mmCIF file of C-alpha atoms in Angstrom:
data_model
loop_
_atom_site.group_PDB
_atom_site.id
_atom_site.type_symbol
_atom_site.label_atom_id
_atom_site.label_comp_id
_atom_site.label_asym_id
_atom_site.label_seq_id
_atom_site.Cartn_x
_atom_site.Cartn_y
_atom_site.Cartn_z
ATOM 1 C CA MET A 1 184.862 184.467 136.517
ATOM 2 C CA ILE A 2 185.309 183.654 140.200
ATOM 3 C CA LEU A 3 184.287 180.106 141.168
ATOM 4 C CA THR A 4 183.910 178.754 144.676
ATOM 5 C CA ASP A 5 185.996 175.735 145.684
ATOM 6 C CA GLU A 6 182.964 173.499 145.163
ATOM 7 C CA GLU A 7 182.274 174.954 141.725
ATOM 8 C CA GLN A 8 185.917 174.578 140.739
ATOM 9 C CA ALA A 9 185.848 170.937 141.799
ATOM 10 C CA ILE A 10 182.895 170.318 139.499
ATOM 11 C CA PHE A 11 184.689 172.158 136.686
ATOM 12 C CA ASP A 12 187.717 169.905 137.247
ATOM 13 C CA GLY A 13 185.622 166.759 136.879
ATOM 14 C CA GLU A 14 185.568 165.657 140.511
ATOM 15 C CA LYS A 15 181.770 165.230 140.500
ATOM 16 C CA GLY A 16 181.461 163.221 137.285
ATOM 17 C CA ALA A 17 181.556 163.809 133.559
ATOM 18 C CA GLY A 18 177.957 164.976 133.262
ATOM 19 C CA ALA A 19 178.331 167.669 135.913
ATOM 20 C CA GLN A 20 181.678 168.706 134.425
ATOM 21 C CA LYS A 21 180.148 169.210 130.965
ATOM 22 C CA ALA A 22 177.374 171.257 132.549
ATOM 23 C CA MET A 23 179.809 173.462 134.435
ATOM 24 C CA GLU A 24 181.982 173.982 131.377
ATOM 25 C CA LEU A 25 178.963 175.197 129.421
ATOM 26 C CA VAL A 26 177.640 177.507 132.137
ATOM 27 C CA VAL A 27 181.091 179.016 132.705
ATOM 28 C CA ALA A 28 181.630 179.503 128.967
ATOM 29 C CA LEU A 29 178.300 181.314 128.629
ATOM 30 C CA GLY A 30 179.106 183.414 131.673
ATOM 31 C CA LYS A 31 182.431 184.502 130.217
ATOM 32 C CA ILE A 32 180.814 185.429 126.904
ATOM 33 C CA TYR A 33 178.290 187.690 128.654
ATOM 34 C CA GLY A 34 180.652 189.140 131.254
ATOM 35 C CA ALA A 35 179.423 187.382 134.392
ATOM 36 C CA ASP A 36 181.808 187.487 137.354
ATOM 37 C CA SER A 37 180.190 184.628 139.317
ATOM 38 C CA LEU A 38 177.446 182.015 139.387
ATOM 39 C CA VAL A 39 174.114 182.366 141.194
ATOM 40 C CA ASP A 40 171.966 179.641 142.757
ATOM 41 C CA ILE A 41 168.665 178.885 141.018
ATOM 42 C CA THR A 42 165.427 177.468 142.424
ATOM 43 C CA SER A 43 164.066 175.832 139.256
ATOM 44 C CA ALA A 44 164.625 175.215 135.561
ATOM 45 C CA HIS A 45 162.493 174.768 132.471
ATOM 46 C CA LEU A 46 164.038 173.050 129.481
ATOM 47 C CA SER A 47 163.421 173.367 125.766
ATOM 48 C CA GLY A 48 164.871 171.023 123.165
ATOM 49 C CA ALA A 49 162.360 168.243 123.823
ATOM 50 C CA SER A 50 160.884 167.547 120.376
ATOM 51 C CA TYR A 51 162.630 165.068 118.104
ATOM 52 C CA LYS A 52 161.675 167.374 115.228
ATOM 53 C CA THR A 53 163.815 170.193 116.620
ATOM 54 C CA ILE A 54 166.800 168.352 118.163
ATOM 55 C CA GLY A 55 167.093 165.325 115.841
ATOM 56 C CA GLU A 56 169.758 162.657 116.150
ATOM 57 C CA GLY A 57 172.382 165.099 117.394
ATOM 58 C CA GLY A 58 170.237 166.108 120.326
ATOM 59 C CA LEU A 59 169.345 162.514 121.085
ATOM 60 C CA LYS A 60 173.051 161.606 121.233
ATOM 61 C CA TYR A 61 173.837 164.624 123.440
ATOM 62 C CA LEU A 62 171.170 163.571 125.928
ATOM 63 C CA SER A 63 172.414 159.970 125.842
ATOM 64 C CA ASP A 64 175.942 161.162 126.604
ATOM 65 C CA MET A 65 174.731 163.286 129.514
ATOM 66 C CA VAL A 66 172.850 160.334 130.996
ATOM 67 C CA ALA A 67 175.877 158.068 130.496
ATOM 68 C CA GLY A 68 177.972 160.649 132.344
ATOM 69 C CA GLY A 69 175.700 160.404 135.365
ATOM 70 C CA ALA A 70 174.066 163.813 134.972
ATOM 71 C CA LYS A 71 171.166 164.507 137.350
ATOM 72 C CA VAL A 72 169.274 167.729 137.896
ATOM 73 C CA SER A 73 169.552 169.303 141.321
ATOM 74 C CA VAL A 74 166.528 171.630 141.223
ATOM 75 C CA PRO A 75 162.882 171.069 140.199
ATOM 76 C CA SER A 76 162.918 170.968 136.399
ATOM 77 C CA THR A 77 160.194 170.728 133.787
ATOM 78 C CA LEU A 78 160.211 170.008 130.068
ATOM 79 C CA ASN A 79 158.864 171.848 127.052
ATOM 80 C CA PRO A 80 156.256 170.375 124.657
ATOM 81 C CA VAL A 81 157.334 167.379 122.617
ATOM 82 C CA GLY A 82 156.572 166.525 118.997
ATOM 83 C CA MET A 83 153.481 164.428 119.660
ATOM 84 C CA ASP A 84 150.854 163.320 122.129
ATOM 85 C CA ARG A 85 152.433 160.230 123.671
ATOM 86 C CA GLU A 86 149.260 158.181 123.281
ATOM 87 C CA ARG A 87 147.528 159.786 120.283
ATOM 88 C CA TRP A 88 150.386 160.354 117.858
ATOM 89 C CA LYS A 89 148.668 158.413 115.079
ATOM 90 C CA GLU A 90 145.854 160.991 115.121
ATOM 91 C CA MET A 91 148.538 163.587 114.404
ATOM 92 C CA HIS A 92 149.631 161.710 111.239
ATOM 93 C CA ILE A 93 152.959 160.772 112.846
ATOM 94 C CA GLY A 94 154.831 157.602 111.939
ATOM 95 C CA PRO A 95 156.232 154.973 114.323
ATOM 96 C CA GLU A 96 159.881 155.887 113.739
ATOM 97 C CA PHE A 97 159.350 159.479 114.895
ATOM 98 C CA ALA A 98 157.253 158.237 117.815
ATOM 99 C CA GLU A 99 159.952 155.833 118.968
ATOM 100 C CA LYS A 100 162.642 158.521 118.877
ATOM 101 C CA GLN A 101 160.393 160.982 120.690
ATOM 102 C CA LEU A 102 159.693 158.546 123.495
ATOM 103 C CA GLN A 103 163.432 157.894 123.861
ATOM 104 C CA ILE A 104 164.053 161.621 124.337
ATOM 105 C CA ILE A 105 161.428 161.866 127.066
ATOM 106 C CA GLU A 106 162.871 158.841 128.861
ATOM 107 C CA LEU A 107 166.401 160.256 128.742
ATOM 108 C CA TYR A 108 165.244 163.490 130.328
ATOM 109 C CA GLY A 109 163.411 161.439 132.938
ATOM 110 C CA LYS A 110 166.590 159.531 133.809
ATOM 111 C CA MET A 111 168.188 162.857 134.680
ATOM 112 C CA GLY A 112 165.397 163.580 137.164
ATOM 113 C CA ILE A 113 163.408 165.979 134.994
ATOM 114 C CA ARG A 114 159.644 165.864 135.346
ATOM 115 C CA LYS A 115 158.172 164.270 132.247
ATOM 116 C CA THR A 116 155.325 166.747 132.072
ATOM 117 C CA CYS A 117 155.849 168.507 128.756
ATOM 118 C CA SER A 118 154.307 171.954 128.629
ATOM 119 C CA CYS A 119 155.177 175.510 127.612
ATOM 120 C CA THR A 120 153.075 176.746 130.570
ATOM 121 C CA PRO A 121 154.686 174.959 133.549
ATOM 122 C CA TYR A 122 153.681 177.883 135.777
ATOM 123 C CA ILE A 123 150.062 176.732 135.367
ATOM 124 C CA GLY A 124 151.151 173.508 137.063
ATOM 125 C CA ASP A 125 153.731 172.824 139.742
ATOM 126 C CA ASN A 126 156.708 174.895 138.557
ATOM 127 C CA VAL A 127 155.860 178.358 139.867
ATOM 128 C CA PRO A 128 158.825 180.603 140.744
ATOM 129 C CA GLY A 129 158.521 183.122 143.547
ATOM 130 C CA PHE A 130 159.204 186.839 143.329
ATOM 131 C CA GLY A 131 162.943 187.472 143.116
ATOM 132 C CA ASP A 132 163.861 183.821 142.555
ATOM 133 C CA HIS A 133 166.754 183.204 140.201
ATOM 134 C CA VAL A 134 165.786 180.493 137.707
ATOM 135 C CA ALA A 135 167.049 179.110 134.395
ATOM 136 C CA TRP A 136 164.194 178.914 131.948
ATOM 137 C CA ALA A 137 164.148 178.275 128.231
ATOM 138 C CA GLU A 138 160.993 178.653 126.059
ATOM 139 C CA SER A 139 160.573 182.248 125.054
ATOM 140 C CA SER A 140 157.029 182.838 126.303
ATOM 141 C CA ALA A 141 157.431 180.978 129.607
ATOM 142 C CA LEU A 142 160.589 182.808 130.619
ATOM 143 C CA SER A 143 158.970 186.147 129.781
ATOM 144 C CA VAL A 144 155.955 185.290 131.947
ATOM 145 C CA VAL A 145 158.057 184.382 134.973
ATOM 146 C CA ASN A 146 160.295 187.430 134.519
ATOM 147 C CA SER A 147 157.383 189.801 134.144
ATOM 148 C CA TYR A 148 154.180 188.472 135.743
ATOM 149 C CA PHE A 149 155.852 186.629 138.643
ATOM 150 C CA GLY A 150 158.962 188.780 139.040
ATOM 151 C CA ALA A 151 161.433 185.897 138.996
ATOM 152 C CA ARG A 152 164.769 186.341 137.202
ATOM 153 C CA THR A 153 166.014 184.443 134.183
ATOM 154 C CA ASN A 154 167.816 185.096 130.959
ATOM 155 C CA ARG A 155 166.572 183.742 127.652
ATOM 156 C CA GLU A 156 168.215 180.350 128.059
ATOM 157 C CA GLY A 157 168.751 177.850 125.272
ATOM 158 C CA GLY A 158 167.985 174.185 125.788
ATOM 159 C CA PRO A 159 171.546 173.007 126.582
ATOM 160 C CA GLY A 160 172.196 176.010 128.836
ATOM 161 C CA ALA A 161 169.017 175.452 130.847
ATOM 162 C CA LEU A 162 169.832 171.749 131.189
ATOM 163 C CA ALA A 163 173.345 172.550 132.386
ATOM 164 C CA ALA A 164 171.998 175.017 134.943
ATOM 165 C CA ALA A 165 169.418 172.476 136.145
ATOM 166 C CA ILE A 166 172.184 169.924 136.739
ATOM 167 C CA LEU A 167 174.320 172.392 138.670
ATOM 168 C CA GLY A 168 171.543 174.274 140.435
ATOM 169 C CA LYS A 169 173.385 177.391 139.287
ATOM 170 C CA THR A 170 173.597 179.737 136.333
ATOM 171 C CA ALA A 171 175.853 182.602 135.338
ATOM 172 C CA ASN A 172 174.978 185.891 137.045
ATOM 173 C CA TYR A 173 174.466 188.333 134.179
ATOM 174 C CA GLY A 174 171.730 189.951 132.105
ATOM 175 C CA LEU A 175 168.251 189.870 133.629
ATOM 176 C CA HIS A 176 169.525 188.371 136.866
ATOM 177 C CA LEU A 177 170.869 191.860 137.646
ATOM 178 C CA THR A 178 168.487 194.616 138.744
ATOM 179 C CA GLU A 179 170.127 197.293 136.602
ATOM 180 C CA ASN A 180 169.386 195.262 133.470
ATOM 181 C CA ARG A 181 165.680 194.949 134.278
ATOM 182 C CA ARG A 182 164.950 198.644 133.807
ATOM 183 C CA PRO A 183 162.341 199.571 131.179
ATOM 184 C CA THR A 184 163.706 200.997 127.943
ATOM 185 C CA VAL A 185 160.500 202.362 126.391
ATOM 186 C CA VAL A 186 157.011 203.365 127.554
ATOM 187 C CA VAL A 187 154.191 201.833 125.531
ATOM 188 C CA ASP A 188 150.927 203.765 125.635
ATOM 189 C CA VAL A 189 148.091 201.400 124.710
ATOM 190 C CA GLU A 190 145.037 202.973 123.113
ATOM 191 C CA ASP A 191 141.527 201.464 123.279
ATOM 192 C CA MET A 192 142.679 198.028 124.384
ATOM 193 C CA GLY A 193 140.114 195.256 124.028
ATOM 194 C CA GLY A 194 139.795 192.538 126.628
ATOM 195 C CA SER A 195 140.093 189.307 124.642
ATOM 196 C CA VAL A 196 143.101 187.012 124.561
ATOM 197 C CA PHE A 197 143.359 187.713 120.834
ATOM 198 C CA ASP A 198 143.647 191.441 121.571
ATOM 199 C CA TYR A 199 146.714 190.678 123.697
ATOM 200 C CA SER A 200 148.151 188.526 120.930
ATOM 201 C CA VAL A 201 147.859 191.350 118.400
ATOM 202 C CA LEU A 202 149.197 193.869 120.916
ATOM 203 C CA GLY A 203 152.235 191.719 121.616
ATOM 204 C CA GLN A 204 152.956 191.323 117.923
ATOM 205 C CA ALA A 205 152.720 195.081 117.378
ATOM 206 C CA VAL A 206 154.986 195.887 120.321
ATOM 207 C CA GLY A 207 157.566 193.277 119.386
ATOM 208 C CA MET A 208 157.709 194.647 115.852
ATOM 209 C CA ALA A 209 158.144 198.168 117.208
ATOM 210 C CA ILE A 210 160.803 197.735 119.901
ATOM 211 C CA GLY A 211 162.834 194.639 119.052
ATOM 212 C CA LYS A 212 164.810 193.540 122.123
ATOM 213 C CA GLY A 213 163.684 196.361 124.403
ATOM 214 C CA ILE A 214 161.939 196.153 127.784
ATOM 215 C CA PRO A 215 158.503 197.758 127.453
ATOM 216 C CA TYR A 216 156.683 199.554 130.252
ATOM 217 C CA PHE A 217 152.955 199.405 129.474
ATOM 218 C CA ARG A 218 150.474 202.080 130.337
ATOM 219 C CA GLY A 219 146.795 201.488 129.704
ATOM 220 C CA LEU A 220 146.566 197.804 130.622
ATOM 221 C CA LYS A 221 144.363 196.780 133.549
ATOM 222 C CA ASP A 222 143.641 193.578 135.452
ATOM 223 C CA ILE A 223 146.051 191.395 133.498
ATOM 224 C CA SER A 224 145.179 187.706 133.926
ATOM 225 C CA ILE A 225 147.624 184.842 133.560
ATOM 226 C CA GLU A 226 146.047 184.147 130.148
ATOM 227 C CA ASP A 227 146.689 187.752 129.092
ATOM 228 C CA ALA A 228 150.269 187.591 130.363
ATOM 229 C CA LYS A 229 151.134 184.361 128.575
ATOM 230 C CA THR A 230 149.574 185.566 125.321
ATOM 231 C CA LEU A 231 151.305 188.945 125.438
ATOM 232 C CA SER A 232 154.640 187.320 126.290
ATOM 233 C CA ALA A 233 154.248 184.680 123.597
ATOM 234 C CA ALA A 234 153.657 187.303 120.922
ATOM 235 C CA MET A 235 156.432 189.723 121.877
ATOM 236 C CA ALA A 236 159.121 187.037 122.106
ATOM 237 C CA PRO A 237 159.219 185.975 118.428
ATOM 238 C CA ALA A 238 158.136 189.355 117.078
ATOM 239 C CA GLY A 239 160.942 191.170 118.873
ATOM 240 C CA SER A 240 162.899 188.968 121.327
ATOM 241 C CA VAL A 241 161.272 190.595 124.365
ATOM 242 C CA ALA A 242 162.133 188.631 127.527
ATOM 243 C CA LEU A 243 160.798 191.044 130.180
ATOM 244 C CA TRP A 244 158.029 193.617 130.347
ATOM 245 C CA HIS A 245 156.380 195.775 132.997
ATOM 246 C CA ALA A 246 152.779 196.969 133.203
ATOM 247 C CA GLU A 247 151.880 199.952 135.346
ATOM 248 C CA GLY A 248 149.809 198.904 138.349
ATOM 249 C CA CYS A 249 149.893 195.235 137.343
ATOM 250 C CA THR A 250 153.321 193.596 137.435
ATOM 251 C CA PRO A 251 155.396 193.342 140.634
ATOM 252 C CA GLU A 252 158.404 195.434 139.565
ATOM 253 C CA ALA A 253 156.570 198.144 137.631
ATOM 254 C CA GLY A 254 156.774 200.579 140.526
ATOM 255 C CA ASP A 255 160.503 200.080 141.077
ATOM 256 C CA PHE A 256 161.748 202.151 138.148
ATOM 257 C CA ASP A 257 161.608 205.801 137.150
ATOM 258 C CA VAL A 258 160.353 205.926 133.566
ATOM 259 C CA SER A 259 160.411 209.677 133.149
ATOM 260 C CA GLY A 260 162.516 210.647 130.177
ATOM 261 C CA LEU A 261 162.001 207.366 128.343
ATOM 262 C CA GLU A 262 160.828 207.295 124.738
ATOM 263 C CA HIS A 263 157.075 206.796 124.330
ATOM 264 C CA ILE A 264 155.393 204.828 121.579
ATOM 265 C CA SER A 265 151.653 204.452 121.043
ATOM 266 C CA ILE A 266 149.897 201.291 119.930
ATOM 267 C CA GLY A 267 146.599 202.065 118.285
ATOM 268 C CA ASP A 268 144.487 200.795 115.404
ATOM 269 C CA ALA A 269 147.102 201.383 112.718
ATOM 270 C CA GLU A 270 149.802 199.477 114.594
ATOM 271 C CA ARG A 271 147.436 196.619 115.379
ATOM 272 C CA LYS A 272 146.383 196.351 111.746
ATOM 273 C CA ALA A 273 150.006 196.203 110.600
ATOM 274 C CA ALA A 274 150.682 193.422 113.114
ATOM 275 C CA TYR A 275 147.615 191.485 112.005
ATOM 276 C CA ASP A 276 148.403 191.887 108.302
ATOM 277 C CA LYS A 277 151.945 190.590 108.809
ATOM 278 C CA LEU A 278 150.683 187.285 110.185
ATOM 279 C CA ASN A 279 147.451 186.714 108.265
ATOM 280 C CA THR A 280 148.434 185.367 104.835
ATOM 281 C CA VAL A 281 145.724 182.874 103.792
ATOM 282 C CA GLU A 282 142.003 182.258 104.220
ATOM 283 C CA ASP A 283 141.353 178.640 103.186
ATOM 284 C CA VAL A 284 142.924 176.302 105.776
ATOM 285 C CA GLN A 285 143.378 172.581 106.422
ATOM 286 C CA LEU A 286 144.104 172.709 110.153
ATOM 287 C CA ILE A 287 142.906 174.903 113.006
ATOM 288 C CA ALA A 288 145.422 174.630 115.839
ATOM 289 C CA LEU A 289 144.724 176.240 119.198
ATOM 290 C CA GLY A 290 146.898 176.233 122.299
ATOM 291 C CA CYS A 291 150.160 178.068 121.635
ATOM 292 C CA PRO A 292 151.055 178.504 124.455
ATOM 293 C CA HIS A 293 149.106 175.633 125.973
ATOM 294 C CA LEU A 294 145.474 176.222 126.863
ATOM 295 C CA THR A 295 144.757 176.989 130.513
ATOM 296 C CA PRO A 296 141.706 175.607 132.358
ATOM 297 C CA LYS A 297 139.909 178.927 131.810
ATOM 298 C CA GLU A 298 140.604 178.807 128.077
ATOM 299 C CA MET A 299 139.385 175.211 127.941
ATOM 300 C CA HIS A 300 136.155 176.284 129.667
ATOM 301 C CA ASP A 301 135.723 179.238 127.300
ATOM 302 C CA ILE A 302 136.248 177.130 124.160
ATOM 303 C CA ALA A 303 133.888 174.428 125.392
ATOM 304 C CA ALA A 304 131.254 177.089 126.073
ATOM 305 C CA LEU A 305 131.612 178.338 122.482
ATOM 306 C CA LEU A 306 131.184 174.829 121.096
ATOM 307 C CA LYS A 307 128.511 173.442 123.392
ATOM 308 C CA GLY A 308 125.420 172.350 121.493
ATOM 309 C CA LYS A 309 127.040 172.754 118.075
ATOM 310 C CA LYS A 310 128.142 170.195 115.521
ATOM 311 C CA LYS A 311 131.161 170.078 113.267
ATOM 312 C CA LYS A 312 129.905 170.489 109.712
ATOM 313 C CA ASN A 313 133.111 171.068 107.755
ATOM 314 C CA LYS A 314 134.839 167.672 107.778
ATOM 315 C CA ASP A 315 137.665 168.873 105.529
ATOM 316 C CA VAL A 316 139.300 170.969 108.256
ATOM 317 C CA GLU A 317 141.003 169.290 111.213
ATOM 318 C CA VAL A 318 141.025 170.924 114.642
ATOM 319 C CA TRP A 319 143.678 170.420 117.329
ATOM 320 C CA PHE A 320 143.357 171.707 120.872
ATOM 321 C CA CYS A 321 146.761 171.670 122.605
ATOM 322 C CA THR A 322 147.239 171.694 126.363
ATOM 323 C CA SER A 323 149.158 169.908 129.105
ATOM 324 C CA GLU A 324 148.226 166.483 130.398
ATOM 325 C CA SER A 325 147.463 167.954 133.818
ATOM 326 C CA VAL A 326 145.032 170.522 132.405
ATOM 327 C CA ARG A 327 143.406 167.934 130.136
ATOM 328 C CA SER A 328 142.793 165.680 133.137
ATOM 329 C CA GLN A 329 141.304 168.583 135.127
ATOM 330 C CA CYS A 330 138.816 169.551 132.406
ATOM 331 C CA GLN A 331 137.093 166.320 131.443
ATOM 332 C CA ASP A 332 133.670 167.908 130.897
ATOM 333 C CA ASP A 333 135.211 170.484 128.555
ATOM 334 C CA VAL A 334 137.257 167.798 126.806
ATOM 335 C CA ARG A 335 134.128 165.787 125.987
ATOM 336 C CA ILE A 336 132.601 168.802 124.219
ATOM 337 C CA MET A 337 135.813 169.751 122.398
ATOM 338 C CA GLU A 338 136.483 166.193 121.231
ATOM 339 C CA GLU A 339 133.355 166.414 119.051
ATOM 340 C CA PHE A 340 135.377 168.828 116.896
ATOM 341 C CA GLY A 341 138.913 167.483 117.187
ATOM 342 C CA PRO A 342 141.419 165.851 119.517
ATOM 343 C CA VAL A 343 142.504 167.522 122.730
ATOM 344 C CA LEU A 344 146.224 166.778 122.520
ATOM 345 C CA ALA A 345 148.472 166.734 125.567
ATOM 346 C CA ASP A 346 152.088 167.852 125.936
ATOM 347 C CA THR A 347 152.590 168.818 122.294
ATOM 348 C CA CYS A 348 151.754 171.667 119.928
ATOM 349 C CA MET A 349 151.494 172.520 116.258
ATOM 350 C CA VAL A 350 154.872 174.284 116.174
ATOM 351 C CA VAL A 351 157.073 171.420 117.419
ATOM 352 C CA ALA A 352 155.075 168.644 115.731
ATOM 353 C CA PRO A 353 156.026 167.558 112.180
ATOM 354 C CA ILE A 354 152.865 168.959 110.611
ATOM 355 C CA GLU A 355 154.556 170.050 107.377
ATOM 356 C CA GLY A 356 154.252 166.534 105.985
ATOM 357 C CA THR A 357 150.453 166.700 106.191
ATOM 358 C CA PHE A 358 149.329 170.331 106.144
ATOM 359 C CA GLN A 359 150.309 173.466 104.247
ATOM 360 C CA ARG A 360 147.741 175.981 105.571
ATOM 361 C CA THR A 361 147.076 176.344 109.294
ATOM 362 C CA ALA A 362 144.837 178.697 111.269
ATOM 363 C CA THR A 363 145.690 179.948 114.760
ATOM 364 C CA ASN A 364 144.761 182.679 117.232
ATOM 365 C CA SER A 365 148.374 182.827 118.442
ATOM 366 C CA ALA A 366 150.850 185.436 117.219
ATOM 367 C CA LYS A 367 153.617 183.177 118.477
ATOM 368 C CA ALA A 368 152.420 180.348 116.249
ATOM 369 C CA GLY A 369 151.806 182.853 113.476
ATOM 370 C CA ASN A 370 155.493 183.769 113.537
ATOM 371 C CA TYR A 371 156.858 180.236 113.812
ATOM 372 C CA LEU A 372 154.537 178.224 111.563
ATOM 373 C CA PRO A 373 155.886 179.697 108.290
ATOM 374 C CA THR A 374 159.542 179.218 109.247
ATOM 375 C CA LEU A 375 159.526 176.002 111.291
ATOM 376 C CA CYS A 376 156.595 174.230 109.652
ATOM 377 C CA SER A 377 156.379 175.643 106.092
ATOM 378 C CA GLN A 378 152.813 176.833 106.663
ATOM 379 C CA LYS A 379 150.731 179.668 105.328
ATOM 380 C CA VAL A 380 148.749 181.118 108.233
ATOM 381 C CA LYS A 381 145.275 182.377 108.947
ATOM 382 C CA PHE A 382 145.416 184.550 112.070
ATOM 383 C CA ALA A 383 142.112 185.244 113.829
ATOM 384 C CA ASP A 384 140.218 185.122 117.112
ATOM 385 C CA ILE A 385 139.029 181.710 118.306
ATOM 386 C CA SER A 386 135.367 182.554 117.829
ATOM 387 C CA ASP A 387 136.000 183.496 114.202
ATOM 388 C CA LEU A 388 138.171 180.440 113.526
ATOM 389 C CA LEU A 389 135.605 178.013 114.868
ATOM 390 C CA LYS A 390 132.918 179.435 112.567
ATOM 391 C CA VAL A 391 134.791 177.723 109.728
ATOM 392 C CA ILE A 392 133.782 174.282 110.993
ATOM 393 C CA GLU A 393 130.356 174.906 112.524
#
């Protein structure tokens, strides 16, 4: 790998221990994946924020980076943490976990990272432009910015994204290169419905079918940001999809010749197989919505469903997960939703330690449906929001 004089100086430790560790990691990753140089980035989004997922080892790593003087050099945001910072007791979380979680957030803050903790930072103030090189972790968020916004990022891990944020650079390989952004398969979508849940099921079916490929969708129209985040969130865990194109919708879809590519069709049979894979239980203890975090539109839609109704089933808890900024924007919706359960900020059911309290969780998210069994030891009910909320009305 060819480094500039400035980059070599950082690698040699002339800019401090924190920057040196960051450069060593970025260079090592670049060598593994065959990069010949680094590329400047305009923003970063970091995972590895929940104490549940990074534990004491992660806490020490962050402490060492802060002690080494590490500071981010580009706008950087943070993924959801393991609890709502003010309402963690409502999530059945103990004080020891809460203390450790708050330490993690503060350490990130000392490095200059915005302490807004969301898996949808593009709904807020971290919105990459078309063609921007960025370093984003969080599988659904990076897929959204690659696909819907046309920015360029690889599927970064937490330490790699942090290192890139410190340097303002990442290794120039993979999806940073135009030739690697070409579609690998055409997906013909049959009789697509228009609900967010339809996009969740579609994403699960496509991920199961193509694995790590880059799908080119035909048959999708007027894709909203809610559709894009839901589709991305489902395809990432179902098949490791980090980039997709949709004919007539996404900014790079017209840049590639797809003639000669394999075609697959997603119809009723494929959707049913995707649904059946995730739906494993009927009787639940928790209904958790907001994976990825609820947008203002989704908050409005849920509040409209609930307005004028009362929660009758007291045995089932309901969590609505969103960012603090969205929660503060939607106070009228929050008041309605809080009659059914807490509107939690900057956390979600996947990175919270729910396994100590619940064993059966319902969700409308294919992403959560994939992760809840493995990360949280849950059996899952997978259904549309309107159907899930009937359980408690």
